[in-house]
Amino acid sequence: MGGVRTKVLYIIGWGRSGSTILDNVLGQLDGFFSTGEMHYVWDHLERRRPCGCGQPIDRCPVWSRVVAEVLDRDGRRGLEAADIVRWQRISMRLRHTPRLMRREPARLAEDAPLALYANVTSRLYNAIGRISGARVIVDSTKRPPDAALLRLLPGIDAYILHLIRDPRAVAHSWQRRRPQLDRPTEMDRYSSFSSSINWLAWNVAAELICRQIGREKSLSVRYEDFVAQPLETVARIASLVGERPARLPFIDRATVQLVANHSVAGNPGRFRSGRPVPLRLDSEWETRQRLLDRATASAVSLPLLARYGYRLRTRLGGRAPAQ
Ligand SMILES: [Zn+2]
């Protein structure tokens, strides 16, 4: 029969799709633990960046135990976070996604850095499950190669949540200046064209990875639907991983209670906690986005726009759409 495998619910999708708040909500469900963007835990451990709880990762009550266990158990050599970051650079770049999808689990050992990284990542998920006591680990890394890797991890029961948001709203969000709370620099910014090309590529990759893992283990959710129907959407996501939470972290249908979390990386929103946050669509783009930026985002994302139910024509300058 084997033991109970750790369930991992991996959120895939292009940045600024609303994963931080969804991740915080899912992390509050009974039996769930959210890691934030787990891919970056080793890099942030090295750079002593804070966990969502405010402590550096090696002082956080959860992560200090998790990383100590994973690094120590590698045996005589004594594994360093820098080694793992190096394996990520060799094996886990975006361009490696197709190769990861084709890789046979039985032949993983032929690619040494990838095999080492898969082993560490499997142990990391299992250590988080054991130490947090959670049945489901939510990883909002969002990157396609990490999603493609899940299939190759021993002892992991993987599920993929594909999060989609209107590419015009996403492009607008990437153009805003935003400070980062865990380092002095601002968050990266992308032009409307770059954001939309990435939106298209990451969503195509997400579709292929969902198809590979199968319909019973994957789910696509639009951020707009999560905001419109948060309770129903969260219940659907929980049922994907076989959970029926008794309580959902909403004060009412439009307000979520954010709590302290242990997300190791992600959007600055992960540091918001202890207060109610209204769930509403940020529709600033509908009135403030430059026409050229909006047209660019619509044109580039056109191949998937209708598939996700987004209209090509959008409101301009707050006016009603032309009939
Ligand atoms: Zn923490």
CSV table of N, CA, C and O in Angstrom, one decimal, residues 1-7 126 135 155:
chain,number,residue,atom,x,y,z
A,1,MET,N,0.8,-1.2,0.0
A,1,MET,CA,0.0,0.0,0.0
A,1,MET,C,0.8,1.3,0.0
A,1,MET,O,0.5,2.2,-0.7
A,2,GLY,N,2.0,1.2,0.7
A,2,GLY,CA,2.8,2.4,0.8
A,2,GLY,C,2.2,3.4,1.8
A,2,GLY,O,1.0,3.3,2.2
A,3,GLY,N,2.9,4.4,2.2
A,3,GLY,CA,2.4,5.4,3.2
A,3,GLY,C,1.6,6.4,2.5
A,3,GLY,O,1.3,6.4,1.3
A,4,VAL,N,1.0,7.4,3.3
A,4,VAL,CA,0.2,8.4,2.7
A,4,VAL,C,1.1,9.4,2.0
A,4,VAL,O,2.1,9.9,2.6
A,5,ARG,N,0.9,9.7,0.7
A,5,ARG,CA,1.7,10.6,0.0
A,5,ARG,C,1.3,12.1,0.3
A,5,ARG,O,0.1,12.4,0.5
A,6,THR,N,2.3,12.9,0.4
A,6,THR,CA,2.0,14.4,0.6
A,6,THR,C,1.3,15.0,-0.6
A,6,THR,O,1.8,14.9,-1.7
A,7,LYS,N,0.2,15.6,-0.3
A,7,LYS,CA,-0.5,16.3,-1.4
A,7,LYS,C,0.1,17.7,-1.6
A,7,LYS,O,0.3,18.4,-0.7
A,126,ASN,N,7.9,16.8,1.7
A,126,ASN,CA,7.6,15.9,2.7
A,126,ASN,C,7.9,16.4,4.1
A,126,ASN,O,7.1,16.2,5.1
A,135,ARG,N,-2.1,18.3,5.5
A,135,ARG,CA,-2.3,17.2,4.6
A,135,ARG,C,-2.0,17.8,3.1
A,135,ARG,O,-1.7,17.0,2.2
A,155,GLY,N,7.0,10.1,-3.9
A,155,GLY,CA,6.3,10.4,-2.6
A,155,GLY,C,5.4,11.6,-2.6
A,155,GLY,O,4.9,12.0,-1.6
